Amino acid sequence: MSMYPTVAYVLDPRFRGGTSSAVAAELDLVSGLARVEVHALSTAMFSGRSVAPQLGDALARLTLPLIWDAREIAADIVIFHNPSCLKFQDTLATRIVANKLIVVTHENFLRPGGAEGFDVAKCLELIGDSSTVLQRAIAPISPWNRQTVDSWVSTQSPKHDWAVQPWDWFNICSFEMQAPTPHPADRRGRHSRPGFEKFPQQDVMDLCFPEAAEQNVILGADSYLRDGSAPAHWTLYPFGGLSVSQYFEQIDFCVYYTAPTWRESFGRVLAEAIAAGKIAISDPQTAQTFDGAVIGAAPSEVNDIVRRYISDPVRYQRDVVSGQGKLGKFSSTAFEATFNTLLGQMPGGPR
């Protein structure tokens, strides 16, 4: 046993978007609290892709090697990020040995309406069968994500015993806060990966990004660029087509809805918008993660919300600053305090 607890991360590092940014931020923090290893799995889900840039940059910055497809992973704590990466696997060849195994659920167990988001039992069974541990735990990342986990657990009988962590394994959102504009205009935008599940049906997009708006910026609009179906009054950029900071310079309102059969498990794009000094609007279930920092509303209400803020710039600024304050619950300091409690339960304790 080492002097300090050892923490092994297990993931397929080729996933893109908010999840990779969240794990990168976590590695930055946890590498200062424990002896960290990062183990990569070559799953079919991300076959042919390269390591996500955010993760690659973090690993280089921390001088942490990426260990691919190890036969055995042994640590005090093993943190398995995004178990849905195993949904196309029939086996998991890696053996996991740990005091505690934590599976962080970046994908909701259930979709809106109650259908499974992926074959949860299969993925958990693969991990359970490949692990020799004292404790197994599932760690939801948000209130909505937790609801889907709790609902699934209450109706299923997984092969192995899995406790549900009592606290959310939230995305660390330690962004630099930008001041809100004193003169908000009807400049709207949304950004995400280009997956079909990230976008609502066309009538919702039309409601949220109308011709009457001064600006409608869609970052991650790869599908619209391919088929040419977007209205002429939208400004389209492919995923990665411009930096997030450049995107935020063009908008005052982040309007974010997804397909009706899918919902964000956390909503990191909304936290980014708040930190950038914008009003963020989304569905009520996604908004609940942010304790009022994100406005939960139906798409039909968006135009009125935007109009009210434009007519009351003082309220716009006040609500943005208030929302930025609420992001403190997702700070590095908040995550560190909880993680140190976890480390304190291990032999050696935190530094």
Coordinates of C-alpha atoms in Angstrom, one line a residue:
M1 CA 0.0 0.0 0.0
S2 CA 1.4 3.4 -1.0
M3 CA 1.8 6.3 1.5
Y4 CA -1.0 8.1 -0.2
P5 CA -4.2 6.7 -1.7
T6 CA -3.9 5.6 -5.3
V7 CA -6.7 6.6 -7.7
A8 CA -7.0 4.9 -11.1
Y9 CA -9.2 6.5 -13.7
V10 CA -10.8 4.1 -16.3
L11 CA -12.4 5.5 -19.4
D12 CA -12.4 5.5 -23.2
P13 CA -10.7 8.9 -23.7
R14 CA -11.9 9.4 -27.2
F15 CA -15.4 10.8 -26.3
R16 CA -15.9 14.4 -27.2
G17 CA -17.8 17.3 -25.7
G18 CA -18.7 18.2 -22.2
T19 CA -17.8 14.8 -20.7
S20 CA -14.2 15.0 -21.8
S21 CA -13.9 18.6 -20.4
A22 CA -15.4 17.5 -17.1
V23 CA -12.9 14.6 -16.7
A24 CA -10.0 16.8 -17.7
A25 CA -10.9 19.3 -15.0
E26 CA -11.2 16.5 -12.5
L27 CA -7.8 15.1 -13.4
D28 CA -6.3 18.6 -12.8
L29 CA -7.7 18.6 -9.3
V30 CA -7.4 15.0 -8.2
S31 CA -3.8 14.7 -9.4
G32 CA -2.9 17.1 -6.6
L33 CA -4.7 15.0 -4.0
A34 CA -3.6 11.5 -4.7
R35 CA -1.4 9.3 -6.8
V36 CA -3.3 9.1 -10.1
E37 CA -3.1 6.7 -13.0
V38 CA -5.2 7.0 -16.2
H39 CA -6.3 3.8 -17.9
A40 CA -7.8 3.9 -21.4
L41 CA -10.2 1.3 -22.9
S42 CA -10.4 0.6 -26.6
T43 CA -14.2 0.3 -26.9
A44 CA -16.1 -0.2 -30.1
M45 CA -18.2 2.8 -29.3
F46 CA -15.4 5.2 -30.1
S47 CA -13.4 3.1 -32.6
G48 CA -11.4 5.0 -35.1
R49 CA -11.4 8.3 -33.1
S50 CA -8.5 10.1 -31.5
V51 CA -8.2 11.1 -27.9
A52 CA -10.4 14.1 -27.1
P53 CA -8.2 17.3 -27.2
Q54 CA -9.3 18.4 -23.7
L55 CA -8.1 15.1 -22.2
G56 CA -5.0 15.0 -24.3
D57 CA -4.0 18.5 -23.1
A58 CA -4.7 17.7 -19.5
L59 CA -2.6 14.5 -19.6
A60 CA 0.3 16.3 -21.2
R61 CA 0.0 19.2 -18.7
L62 CA 0.0 16.8 -15.8
T63 CA 2.6 14.4 -17.4
L64 CA 0.3 11.5 -16.9
P65 CA 0.8 8.6 -19.3
L66 CA -2.3 7.1 -20.9
I67 CA -2.2 3.3 -20.2
W68 CA -4.1 1.5 -22.9
D69 CA -6.0 -1.8 -22.2
A70 CA -4.2 -2.9 -19.1
R71 CA -4.7 -6.5 -18.1
E72 CA -5.1 -5.5 -14.5
I73 CA -5.8 -2.2 -12.7
A74 CA -5.1 -2.0 -9.0
A75 CA -5.7 1.0 -6.8
D76 CA -7.4 2.1 -3.6
I77 CA -10.1 3.8 -5.6
V78 CA -11.0 3.1 -9.2
I79 CA -13.2 5.7 -11.0
F80 CA -14.9 4.4 -14.1
H81 CA -16.2 7.3 -16.2
N82 CA -19.1 6.8 -18.5
P83 CA -20.0 3.0 -18.3
S84 CA -22.2 3.4 -21.5
C85 CA -18.9 3.2 -23.5
L86 CA -19.3 -0.6 -23.0
K87 CA -22.7 -0.9 -24.6
F88 CA -21.2 -2.5 -27.8
Q89 CA -18.9 -4.8 -25.9
D90 CA -19.4 -8.4 -25.0
T91 CA -16.4 -8.7 -22.7
L92 CA -14.2 -6.5 -20.6
A93 CA -10.7 -8.0 -20.6
T94 CA -9.3 -5.7 -17.9
R95 CA -9.3 -6.9 -14.3
I96 CA -10.1 -4.2 -11.6
V97 CA -8.9 -4.7 -8.0
A98 CA -9.7 -1.9 -5.5
N99 CA -11.1 -1.0 -2.1
K100 CA -13.8 1.1 -3.8
L101 CA -15.0 1.1 -7.4
I102 CA -17.0 4.1 -8.5
V103 CA -18.9 4.2 -11.7
V104 CA -19.7 7.8 -12.8
T105 CA -22.9 7.9 -14.9
H106 CA -22.4 10.6 -17.6
E107 CA -25.3 9.1 -19.6
N108 CA -28.8 9.0 -18.1
F109 CA -30.0 5.4 -17.3
L110 CA -33.4 6.3 -18.5
R111 CA -34.7 8.5 -21.3
P112 CA -37.7 10.8 -21.1
G113 CA -40.6 8.5 -21.1
G114 CA -38.8 5.8 -19.2
A115 CA -37.0 3.8 -21.9
E116 CA -33.4 2.7 -21.0
G117 CA -30.8 5.1 -22.3
F118 CA -28.5 2.1 -23.0
D119 CA -28.2 -1.5 -21.8
V120 CA -27.4 -0.5 -18.2
A121 CA -27.5 -4.0 -16.7
K122 CA -25.1 -5.3 -19.4
C123 CA -22.6 -2.5 -18.8
L124 CA -22.7 -2.8 -15.0
E125 CA -22.4 -6.6 -15.3
L126 CA -19.3 -6.4 -17.4
I127 CA -17.7 -4.0 -14.9
G128 CA -18.9 -6.1 -11.9
D129 CA -17.7 -9.4 -13.4
S130 CA -14.3 -7.9 -14.1
S131 CA -13.8 -6.4 -10.6
T132 CA -12.6 -7.7 -7.2
V133 CA -13.5 -4.9 -4.8
L134 CA -14.8 -4.2 -1.3
Q135 CA -17.4 -1.7 -2.4
R136 CA -19.1 -0.8 -5.7
A137 CA -20.9 2.5 -6.1
I138 CA -22.8 4.3 -8.8
A139 CA -22.2 8.1 -8.8
P140 CA -24.9 10.2 -10.6
I141 CA -23.7 13.6 -11.8
S142 CA -26.8 15.7 -11.3
P143 CA -30.3 15.7 -9.8
W144 CA -31.9 14.6 -13.1
N145 CA -29.3 12.0 -13.7
R146 CA -29.8 10.7 -10.1
Q147 CA -33.6 10.4 -10.7
T148 CA -32.9 8.2 -13.7
V149 CA -30.4 6.1 -11.7
D150 CA -32.7 5.7 -8.7
S151 CA -35.7 4.8 -11.0
W152 CA -33.7 2.2 -12.8
V153 CA -32.2 0.7 -9.6
S154 CA -35.7 0.5 -8.0
T155 CA -37.1 -1.7 -10.7
Q156 CA -34.0 -3.8 -11.6
S157 CA -32.0 -6.5 -9.9
P158 CA -28.4 -6.1 -11.1
K159 CA -26.1 -9.1 -10.8
H160 CA -23.7 -7.3 -8.4
D161 CA -24.5 -5.1 -5.4
W162 CA -24.2 -1.4 -6.3
A163 CA -24.7 1.4 -3.8
V164 CA -25.7 4.8 -5.1
Q165 CA -23.4 7.6 -4.0
P166 CA -25.3 10.1 -1.7
W167 CA -23.7 13.1 -3.4
D168 CA -23.6 14.1 -7.0
W169 CA -20.3 13.6 -8.9
F170 CA -20.8 17.0 -10.5
N171 CA -18.8 18.5 -13.4
I172 CA -16.2 20.9 -12.0
C173 CA -17.1 24.3 -13.5
S174 CA -14.3 26.6 -12.4
F175 CA -14.7 29.0 -15.2
E176 CA -13.5 32.6 -15.4
M177 CA -16.6 34.7 -14.9
Q178 CA -17.3 37.4 -17.6
A179 CA -19.4 40.5 -16.9
P180 CA -22.8 40.6 -18.6
T181 CA -23.4 43.2 -21.2
P182 CA -25.2 46.3 -20.0
H183 CA -27.1 46.4 -23.4
P184 CA -28.5 42.9 -24.1
A185 CA -29.9 42.4 -27.6
D186 CA -31.9 39.6 -29.2
R187 CA -28.8 37.6 -30.1
R188 CA -29.4 33.9 -29.5
G189 CA -27.3 30.8 -29.8
R190 CA -26.7 27.2 -28.9
H191 CA -23.7 25.0 -28.9
S192 CA -23.2 21.3 -28.6
R193 CA -21.8 18.2 -30.3
P194 CA -23.5 17.6 -33.6
G195 CA -25.3 14.4 -32.6
F196 CA -29.0 14.1 -33.6
E197 CA -30.0 13.7 -29.9
K198 CA -28.6 17.1 -29.1
F199 CA -31.1 18.9 -31.2
P200 CA -34.9 19.2 -30.8
Q201 CA -37.4 18.9 -33.6
Q202 CA -37.4 21.6 -36.3
D203 CA -40.5 23.4 -35.0
V204 CA -38.8 23.9 -31.7
M205 CA -35.7 25.2 -33.3
D206 CA -37.8 27.6 -35.3
L207 CA -39.5 28.8 -32.1
C208 CA -36.2 29.3 -30.4
F209 CA -34.3 30.9 -33.2
P210 CA -36.8 33.0 -35.2
E211 CA -36.2 35.3 -38.1
A212 CA -37.1 38.3 -35.9
A213 CA -34.1 37.7 -33.7
E214 CA -31.1 39.9 -34.5
Q215 CA -28.7 37.0 -34.4
N216 CA -29.1 33.2 -34.3
V217 CA -25.8 31.3 -33.9
I218 CA -25.7 27.5 -34.1
L219 CA -22.3 26.0 -33.1
G220 CA -22.2 22.3 -33.8
A221 CA -24.5 22.6 -36.9
D222 CA -22.8 19.9 -38.9
S223 CA -26.1 18.2 -39.9
Y224 CA -27.6 21.5 -41.1
L225 CA -24.5 22.3 -43.1
R226 CA -24.6 18.9 -44.7
D227 CA -28.2 18.9 -45.9
G228 CA -28.7 22.6 -46.3
S229 CA -32.0 22.6 -44.4
A230 CA -31.3 25.5 -42.1
P231 CA -33.2 28.8 -42.4
A232 CA -31.3 31.6 -44.0
H233 CA -31.4 33.7 -40.9
W234 CA -29.2 31.2 -38.9
T235 CA -25.5 31.6 -38.7
L236 CA -24.0 28.1 -38.8
Y237 CA -20.7 26.7 -37.6
P238 CA -19.5 23.1 -37.5
F239 CA -18.5 21.6 -34.2
G240 CA -15.1 23.1 -33.4
G241 CA -15.6 25.6 -36.2
L242 CA -14.8 28.5 -33.9
S243 CA -13.7 28.7 -30.3
V244 CA -16.4 28.8 -27.5
S245 CA -15.2 32.3 -26.5
Q246 CA -15.7 33.5 -30.1
Y247 CA -19.2 32.0 -30.1
F248 CA -20.1 33.7 -26.9
E249 CA -19.0 37.1 -28.3
Q250 CA -21.9 36.8 -30.8
I251 CA -24.8 36.0 -28.4
D252 CA -26.5 37.3 -25.3
F253 CA -28.9 34.4 -24.8
C254 CA -28.1 30.7 -24.7
V255 CA -31.2 28.7 -25.7
Y256 CA -30.7 25.0 -25.3
Y257 CA -33.1 22.2 -25.9
T258 CA -32.5 18.6 -27.0
A259 CA -34.5 15.9 -28.8
P260 CA -37.7 14.9 -26.9
T261 CA -36.3 11.4 -26.4
W262 CA -33.1 12.6 -24.8
R263 CA -32.0 14.9 -22.0
E264 CA -28.7 16.3 -20.8
S265 CA -27.3 14.4 -17.8
F266 CA -25.6 17.6 -16.5
G267 CA -25.6 20.4 -19.0
R268 CA -22.1 21.8 -19.0
V269 CA -22.8 24.0 -22.0
L270 CA -25.3 25.9 -19.8
A271 CA -22.7 26.4 -17.1
E272 CA -20.3 27.7 -19.8
A273 CA -22.9 30.2 -20.9
I274 CA -23.6 31.5 -17.4
A275 CA -19.9 32.0 -16.8
A276 CA -19.6 33.8 -20.1
G277 CA -22.1 36.4 -18.8
K278 CA -25.2 35.1 -20.7
I279 CA -28.8 34.3 -19.8
A280 CA -29.3 30.5 -20.2
I281 CA -32.7 29.0 -21.0
S282 CA -33.5 25.2 -21.2
D283 CA -36.1 22.7 -20.2
P284 CA -37.1 22.6 -16.5
Q285 CA -35.6 19.2 -15.8
T286 CA -32.2 20.2 -17.1
A287 CA -32.4 23.6 -15.4
Q288 CA -33.0 22.1 -12.0
T289 CA -29.3 21.1 -11.8
F290 CA -28.4 24.8 -11.6
D291 CA -30.7 26.0 -8.7
G292 CA -32.3 28.9 -10.7
A293 CA -29.1 30.0 -12.6
V294 CA -30.7 28.5 -15.7
I295 CA -34.2 29.5 -16.6
G296 CA -36.5 26.5 -17.0
A297 CA -39.1 27.1 -19.6
A298 CA -41.0 25.6 -22.5
P299 CA -39.8 26.6 -26.0
S300 CA -43.0 28.6 -26.5
E301 CA -42.0 30.9 -23.7
V302 CA -38.5 31.8 -25.0
N303 CA -39.5 34.8 -27.0
D304 CA -41.3 36.5 -24.1
I305 CA -38.3 35.7 -21.8
V306 CA -35.9 37.3 -24.2
R307 CA -38.1 40.4 -24.7
R308 CA -38.5 40.9 -21.0
Y309 CA -34.7 40.9 -20.4
I310 CA -34.0 43.2 -23.4
S311 CA -36.5 45.7 -22.0
D312 CA -34.9 45.5 -18.5
P313 CA -31.1 45.5 -18.8
V314 CA -30.6 45.9 -15.1
R315 CA -32.5 42.7 -14.4
Y316 CA -30.5 41.0 -17.1
Q317 CA -27.2 41.9 -15.5
R318 CA -28.5 41.1 -12.0
D319 CA -29.8 37.6 -13.0
V320 CA -26.5 36.8 -14.8
V321 CA -24.4 37.8 -11.8
S322 CA -26.7 35.8 -9.5
G323 CA -26.4 32.8 -11.7
Q324 CA -22.7 33.0 -11.7
G325 CA -22.7 33.0 -8.0
K326 CA -24.7 29.8 -8.0
L327 CA -22.0 28.1 -10.1
G328 CA -19.9 28.0 -6.9
K329 CA -21.5 24.7 -5.9
F330 CA -19.6 23.2 -8.9
S331 CA -16.3 24.8 -8.1
S332 CA -13.0 23.0 -7.7
T333 CA -13.1 23.8 -4.0
A334 CA -16.5 22.2 -3.6
F335 CA -15.4 19.0 -5.4
E336 CA -12.1 18.9 -3.5
A337 CA -13.9 19.0 -0.1
T338 CA -16.1 16.1 -1.0
F339 CA -13.3 14.1 -2.7
N340 CA -11.1 14.6 0.4
T341 CA -13.8 13.0 2.5
L342 CA -13.7 10.0 0.1
L343 CA -9.9 9.8 0.3
G344 CA -10.1 10.1 4.1
Q345 CA -11.9 6.8 4.1
M346 CA -9.0 5.0 2.5
P347 CA -5.8 3.8 4.1
G348 CA -3.3 6.7 4.1
G349 CA -5.9 9.4 3.8
P350 CA -5.6 12.6 1.8
R351 CA -2.4 14.7 1.6

